[in-house]
Amino acid sequence: MATDTNTSLRHGILSDELREDRQHLIEMLTKAYWMEVETVMSYLANSINPEGVRAQEIIESLEQDIQEELGHARQYGERIKELYGVVPGSTDFQAEQSYLQPPDDQIDVVHVIKGVIEAETGAIEHYNLIIEKTEGVDPVTNDMVISILRDEEGHRRLFEGYLREYEAEGRA
Ligand SMILES: [Fe+2]
Ligand SMILES: [Fe+2]
């Protein structure tokens, strides 16, 4: 017997009607999740390897970023779950950050700075796509990613400043 009450949603990203959008969104969020996880790995290594007096600032900055990127990974994972997706396991992971591998010489801090800028740029580009995709479709994800985007723009800006300093000294 039909009743007025049922448990399926009629509006929003969790509705049956938007199942396909939801699937596509989960794929985009999964990519974002892996970007964050790989960034944690890369920043961890690059917060330990650099040597020299000048490296200290970069090390401390990356140590702080690691915590933020881990928080972003968690937010993406939680949103994937809320959208009825499953956070993937480690065997699904594929590395992409060739530019953030340890440099030949561990005093080469400029290599690390440029690698960080590249990682942040990639994140900013992908997150802008998610924001566009969720506009008017999934305000919760939209809002979450806008706030993460702000963090990444801040990270990128900070490392651009470091690079400027090295360039001004003719070291980059
Ligand atoms: Fe991040
Ligand atoms: Fe970042």
PDB file of C-alpha atoms and ligand atoms in Angstrom:
ATOM      1  CA  MET A   1       0.000   0.000   0.000  1.00  0.00           C
ATOM      2  CA  ALA A   2       1.379   3.378  -0.973  1.00  0.00           C
ATOM      3  CA  THR A   3       1.855   5.931   1.751  1.00  0.00           C
ATOM      4  CA  ASP A   4       2.989   9.510   1.827  1.00  0.00           C
ATOM      5  CA  THR A   5       6.011   8.706   3.911  1.00  0.00           C
ATOM      6  CA  ASN A   6       8.968   6.871   2.482  1.00  0.00           C
ATOM      7  CA  THR A   7      12.629   6.832   3.291  1.00  0.00           C
ATOM      8  CA  SER A   8      14.074   7.845  -0.076  1.00  0.00           C
ATOM      9  CA  LEU A   9      15.054  11.440  -0.637  1.00  0.00           C
ATOM     10  CA  ARG A  10      13.439  13.410  -3.424  1.00  0.00           C
ATOM     11  CA  HIS A  11      15.864  16.294  -3.458  1.00  0.00           C
ATOM     12  CA  GLY A  12      19.591  16.738  -3.291  1.00  0.00           C
ATOM     13  CA  ILE A  13      22.721  14.763  -4.024  1.00  0.00           C
ATOM     14  CA  LEU A  14      21.528  11.744  -1.976  1.00  0.00           C
ATOM     15  CA  SER A  15      18.358  11.316  -4.064  1.00  0.00           C
ATOM     16  CA  ASP A  16      17.913   8.457  -6.549  1.00  0.00           C
ATOM     17  CA  GLU A  17      17.492  10.987  -9.300  1.00  0.00           C
ATOM     18  CA  LEU A  18      21.061  12.230  -8.843  1.00  0.00           C
ATOM     19  CA  ARG A  19      22.635   8.779  -8.615  1.00  0.00           C
ATOM     20  CA  GLU A  20      24.852   9.364 -11.660  1.00  0.00           C
ATOM     21  CA  ASP A  21      26.040  12.757 -10.452  1.00  0.00           C
ATOM     22  CA  ARG A  22      26.811  11.155  -7.127  1.00  0.00           C
ATOM     23  CA  GLN A  23      28.894   8.418  -8.758  1.00  0.00           C
ATOM     24  CA  HIS A  24      30.900  10.922 -10.750  1.00  0.00           C
ATOM     25  CA  LEU A  25      31.381  13.065  -7.681  1.00  0.00           C
ATOM     26  CA  ILE A  26      32.649  10.102  -5.658  1.00  0.00           C
ATOM     27  CA  GLU A  27      35.277   9.506  -8.373  1.00  0.00           C
ATOM     28  CA  MET A  28      36.400  13.147  -8.179  1.00  0.00           C
ATOM     29  CA  LEU A  29      36.517  13.004  -4.378  1.00  0.00           C
ATOM     30  CA  THR A  30      38.489   9.766  -4.482  1.00  0.00           C
ATOM     31  CA  LYS A  31      41.079  11.408  -6.728  1.00  0.00           C
ATOM     32  CA  ALA A  32      41.240  14.317  -4.276  1.00  0.00           C
ATOM     33  CA  TYR A  33      41.624  11.866  -1.387  1.00  0.00           C
ATOM     34  CA  TRP A  34      44.618  10.206  -3.069  1.00  0.00           C
ATOM     35  CA  MET A  35      46.168  13.587  -3.887  1.00  0.00           C
ATOM     36  CA  GLU A  36      46.041  14.468  -0.200  1.00  0.00           C
ATOM     37  CA  VAL A  37      47.420  11.103   0.894  1.00  0.00           C
ATOM     38  CA  GLU A  38      50.307  11.313  -1.584  1.00  0.00           C
ATOM     39  CA  THR A  39      50.993  14.889  -0.470  1.00  0.00           C
ATOM     40  CA  VAL A  40      51.269  13.681   3.128  1.00  0.00           C
ATOM     41  CA  MET A  41      53.862  11.092   2.017  1.00  0.00           C
ATOM     42  CA  SER A  42      55.807  13.607  -0.063  1.00  0.00           C
ATOM     43  CA  TYR A  43      55.776  16.343   2.575  1.00  0.00           C
ATOM     44  CA  LEU A  44      56.766  13.869   5.264  1.00  0.00           C
ATOM     45  CA  ALA A  45      59.880  12.790   3.322  1.00  0.00           C
ATOM     46  CA  ASN A  46      60.686  16.367   2.355  1.00  0.00           C
ATOM     47  CA  SER A  47      60.324  17.554   5.950  1.00  0.00           C
ATOM     48  CA  ILE A  48      63.028  15.090   7.004  1.00  0.00           C
ATOM     49  CA  ASN A  49      65.540  14.985   4.116  1.00  0.00           C
ATOM     50  CA  PRO A  50      66.636  18.616   3.594  1.00  0.00           C
ATOM     51  CA  GLU A  51      69.980  19.641   5.092  1.00  0.00           C
ATOM     52  CA  GLY A  52      71.528  22.983   5.906  1.00  0.00           C
ATOM     53  CA  VAL A  53      70.699  26.132   7.863  1.00  0.00           C
ATOM     54  CA  ARG A  54      68.326  27.407   5.173  1.00  0.00           C
ATOM     55  CA  ALA A  55      66.328  24.191   5.145  1.00  0.00           C
ATOM     56  CA  GLN A  56      64.927  24.703   8.634  1.00  0.00           C
ATOM     57  CA  GLU A  57      62.171  27.094   7.600  1.00  0.00           C
ATOM     58  CA  ILE A  58      60.970  24.738   4.877  1.00  0.00           C
ATOM     59  CA  ILE A  59      61.058  21.757   7.220  1.00  0.00           C
ATOM     60  CA  GLU A  60      58.939  23.524   9.835  1.00  0.00           C
ATOM     61  CA  SER A  61      56.496  24.772   7.230  1.00  0.00           C
ATOM     62  CA  LEU A  62      56.050  21.284   5.760  1.00  0.00           C
ATOM     63  CA  GLU A  63      55.616  19.730   9.211  1.00  0.00           C
ATOM     64  CA  GLN A  64      52.661  22.020   9.762  1.00  0.00           C
ATOM     65  CA  ASP A  65      51.230  21.341   6.284  1.00  0.00           C
ATOM     66  CA  ILE A  66      51.346  17.556   6.823  1.00  0.00           C
ATOM     67  CA  GLN A  67      48.739  17.894   9.577  1.00  0.00           C
ATOM     68  CA  GLU A  68      46.508  20.059   7.380  1.00  0.00           C
ATOM     69  CA  GLU A  69      46.768  17.731   4.360  1.00  0.00           C
ATOM     70  CA  LEU A  70      45.955  14.752   6.576  1.00  0.00           C
ATOM     71  CA  GLY A  71      42.881  16.637   7.790  1.00  0.00           C
ATOM     72  CA  HIS A  72      41.876  17.261   4.163  1.00  0.00           C
ATOM     73  CA  ALA A  73      42.263  13.538   3.333  1.00  0.00           C
ATOM     74  CA  ARG A  74      39.978  12.725   6.262  1.00  0.00           C
ATOM     75  CA  GLN A  75      37.361  15.250   5.129  1.00  0.00           C
ATOM     76  CA  TYR A  76      37.371  13.836   1.580  1.00  0.00           C
ATOM     77  CA  GLY A  77      37.110  10.294   2.946  1.00  0.00           C
ATOM     78  CA  GLU A  78      34.199  11.177   5.192  1.00  0.00           C
ATOM     79  CA  ARG A  79      32.355  12.889   2.371  1.00  0.00           C
ATOM     80  CA  ILE A  80      32.895   9.839   0.110  1.00  0.00           C
ATOM     81  CA  LYS A  81      31.240   7.714   2.799  1.00  0.00           C
ATOM     82  CA  GLU A  82      28.343  10.138   3.251  1.00  0.00           C
ATOM     83  CA  LEU A  83      27.692   9.885  -0.499  1.00  0.00           C
ATOM     84  CA  TYR A  84      27.455   6.067  -0.165  1.00  0.00           C
ATOM     85  CA  GLY A  85      30.953   5.495  -1.535  1.00  0.00           C
ATOM     86  CA  VAL A  86      33.768   3.519   0.043  1.00  0.00           C
ATOM     87  CA  VAL A  87      37.167   4.969   0.914  1.00  0.00           C
ATOM     88  CA  PRO A  88      39.677   2.878  -1.080  1.00  0.00           C
ATOM     89  CA  GLY A  89      42.424   0.710   0.389  1.00  0.00           C
ATOM     90  CA  SER A  90      46.147   1.208  -0.146  1.00  0.00           C
ATOM     91  CA  THR A  91      46.465  -1.281  -3.038  1.00  0.00           C
ATOM     92  CA  ASP A  92      44.422   1.126  -5.197  1.00  0.00           C
ATOM     93  CA  PHE A  93      47.020   3.837  -4.729  1.00  0.00           C
ATOM     94  CA  GLN A  94      48.977   5.113  -7.753  1.00  0.00           C
ATOM     95  CA  ALA A  95      51.761   7.621  -7.217  1.00  0.00           C
ATOM     96  CA  GLU A  96      51.845  10.716  -9.436  1.00  0.00           C
ATOM     97  CA  GLN A  97      54.088  13.253  -7.700  1.00  0.00           C
ATOM     98  CA  SER A  98      57.308  12.633  -9.665  1.00  0.00           C
ATOM     99  CA  TYR A  99      58.286  16.265  -8.986  1.00  0.00           C
ATOM    100  CA  LEU A 100      58.354  15.752  -5.215  1.00  0.00           C
ATOM    101  CA  GLN A 101      60.848  12.887  -5.126  1.00  0.00           C
ATOM    102  CA  PRO A 102      63.984  13.518  -3.036  1.00  0.00           C
ATOM    103  CA  PRO A 103      66.499  15.683  -4.951  1.00  0.00           C
ATOM    104  CA  ASP A 104      69.975  14.350  -5.838  1.00  0.00           C
ATOM    105  CA  ASP A 105      71.460  16.702  -3.258  1.00  0.00           C
ATOM    106  CA  GLN A 106      69.608  17.166   0.030  1.00  0.00           C
ATOM    107  CA  ILE A 107      70.690  20.819   0.317  1.00  0.00           C
ATOM    108  CA  ASP A 108      68.659  21.503  -2.847  1.00  0.00           C
ATOM    109  CA  VAL A 109      65.779  23.221  -1.054  1.00  0.00           C
ATOM    110  CA  VAL A 110      64.648  24.997  -4.228  1.00  0.00           C
ATOM    111  CA  HIS A 111      63.733  21.611  -5.733  1.00  0.00           C
ATOM    112  CA  VAL A 112      61.461  20.985  -2.732  1.00  0.00           C
ATOM    113  CA  ILE A 113      59.901  24.467  -2.886  1.00  0.00           C
ATOM    114  CA  LYS A 114      59.117  24.077  -6.594  1.00  0.00           C
ATOM    115  CA  GLY A 115      57.710  20.585  -5.979  1.00  0.00           C
ATOM    116  CA  VAL A 116      55.398  21.888  -3.261  1.00  0.00           C
ATOM    117  CA  ILE A 117      54.155  24.681  -5.549  1.00  0.00           C
ATOM    118  CA  GLU A 118      53.430  22.089  -8.251  1.00  0.00           C
ATOM    119  CA  ALA A 119      51.539  19.821  -5.828  1.00  0.00           C
ATOM    120  CA  GLU A 120      49.470  22.735  -4.517  1.00  0.00           C
ATOM    121  CA  THR A 121      48.764  23.928  -8.062  1.00  0.00           C
ATOM    122  CA  GLY A 122      47.459  20.469  -9.025  1.00  0.00           C
ATOM    123  CA  ALA A 123      45.227  20.386  -5.949  1.00  0.00           C
ATOM    124  CA  ILE A 124      43.889  23.892  -6.622  1.00  0.00           C
ATOM    125  CA  GLU A 125      43.021  22.948 -10.214  1.00  0.00           C
ATOM    126  CA  HIS A 126      41.248  19.715  -9.281  1.00  0.00           C
ATOM    127  CA  TYR A 127      39.374  21.293  -6.357  1.00  0.00           C
ATOM    128  CA  ASN A 128      38.138  24.111  -8.575  1.00  0.00           C
ATOM    129  CA  LEU A 129      36.664  21.438 -10.864  1.00  0.00           C
ATOM    130  CA  ILE A 130      34.878  19.833  -7.895  1.00  0.00           C
ATOM    131  CA  ILE A 131      33.518  23.224  -6.851  1.00  0.00           C
ATOM    132  CA  GLU A 132      32.183  23.815 -10.391  1.00  0.00           C
ATOM    133  CA  LYS A 133      30.680  20.323 -10.549  1.00  0.00           C
ATOM    134  CA  THR A 134      28.906  20.646  -7.192  1.00  0.00           C
ATOM    135  CA  GLU A 135      27.585  24.164  -7.724  1.00  0.00           C
ATOM    136  CA  GLY A 136      23.815  23.998  -7.237  1.00  0.00           C
ATOM    137  CA  VAL A 137      23.964  20.179  -6.988  1.00  0.00           C
ATOM    138  CA  ASP A 138      25.710  19.376  -3.716  1.00  0.00           C
ATOM    139  CA  PRO A 139      26.088  22.447  -1.483  1.00  0.00           C
ATOM    140  CA  VAL A 140      27.695  20.458   1.337  1.00  0.00           C
ATOM    141  CA  THR A 141      30.589  19.159  -0.770  1.00  0.00           C
ATOM    142  CA  ASN A 142      30.785  22.557  -2.457  1.00  0.00           C
ATOM    143  CA  ASP A 143      31.189  24.300   0.871  1.00  0.00           C
ATOM    144  CA  MET A 144      33.721  21.774   2.179  1.00  0.00           C
ATOM    145  CA  VAL A 145      35.925  21.974  -0.910  1.00  0.00           C
ATOM    146  CA  ILE A 146      35.826  25.792  -0.976  1.00  0.00           C
ATOM    147  CA  SER A 147      37.280  25.799   2.518  1.00  0.00           C
ATOM    148  CA  ILE A 148      39.970  23.234   1.570  1.00  0.00           C
ATOM    149  CA  LEU A 149      40.754  25.263  -1.557  1.00  0.00           C
ATOM    150  CA  ARG A 150      41.490  28.240   0.626  1.00  0.00           C
ATOM    151  CA  ASP A 151      44.063  26.228   2.584  1.00  0.00           C
ATOM    152  CA  GLU A 152      45.780  25.083  -0.625  1.00  0.00           C
ATOM    153  CA  GLU A 153      45.875  28.618  -2.016  1.00  0.00           C
ATOM    154  CA  GLY A 154      47.460  29.694   1.254  1.00  0.00           C
ATOM    155  CA  HIS A 155      50.082  26.911   1.049  1.00  0.00           C
ATOM    156  CA  ARG A 156      50.880  27.800  -2.544  1.00  0.00           C
ATOM    157  CA  ARG A 157      51.189  31.491  -1.731  1.00  0.00           C
ATOM    158  CA  LEU A 158      53.525  30.764   1.170  1.00  0.00           C
ATOM    159  CA  PHE A 159      55.884  28.671  -0.959  1.00  0.00           C
ATOM    160  CA  GLU A 160      55.786  31.207  -3.785  1.00  0.00           C
ATOM    161  CA  GLY A 161      57.146  33.658  -1.221  1.00  0.00           C
ATOM    162  CA  TYR A 162      59.965  31.254  -0.321  1.00  0.00           C
ATOM    163  CA  LEU A 163      60.797  30.831  -3.999  1.00  0.00           C
ATOM    164  CA  ARG A 164      60.862  34.599  -4.517  1.00  0.00           C
ATOM    165  CA  GLU A 165      63.366  34.932  -1.741  1.00  0.00           C
ATOM    166  CA  TYR A 166      65.679  32.347  -3.315  1.00  0.00           C
ATOM    167  CA  GLU A 167      65.248  33.940  -6.738  1.00  0.00           C
ATOM    168  CA  ALA A 168      66.104  37.368  -5.320  1.00  0.00           C
ATOM    169  CA  GLU A 169      69.340  35.884  -4.019  1.00  0.00           C
ATOM    170  CA  GLY A 170      70.083  34.264  -7.368  1.00  0.00           C
ATOM    171  CA  ARG A 171      69.796  30.769  -5.878  1.00  0.00           C
ATOM    172  CA  ALA A 172      66.799  29.567  -7.889  1.00  0.00           C
TER     173      ALA A 172
HETATM  174 FE    FE B   1      45.337  19.491   1.076  1.00  0.00          FE
HETATM  175 FE    FE B   2      48.235  21.998   0.557  1.00  0.00          FE
END
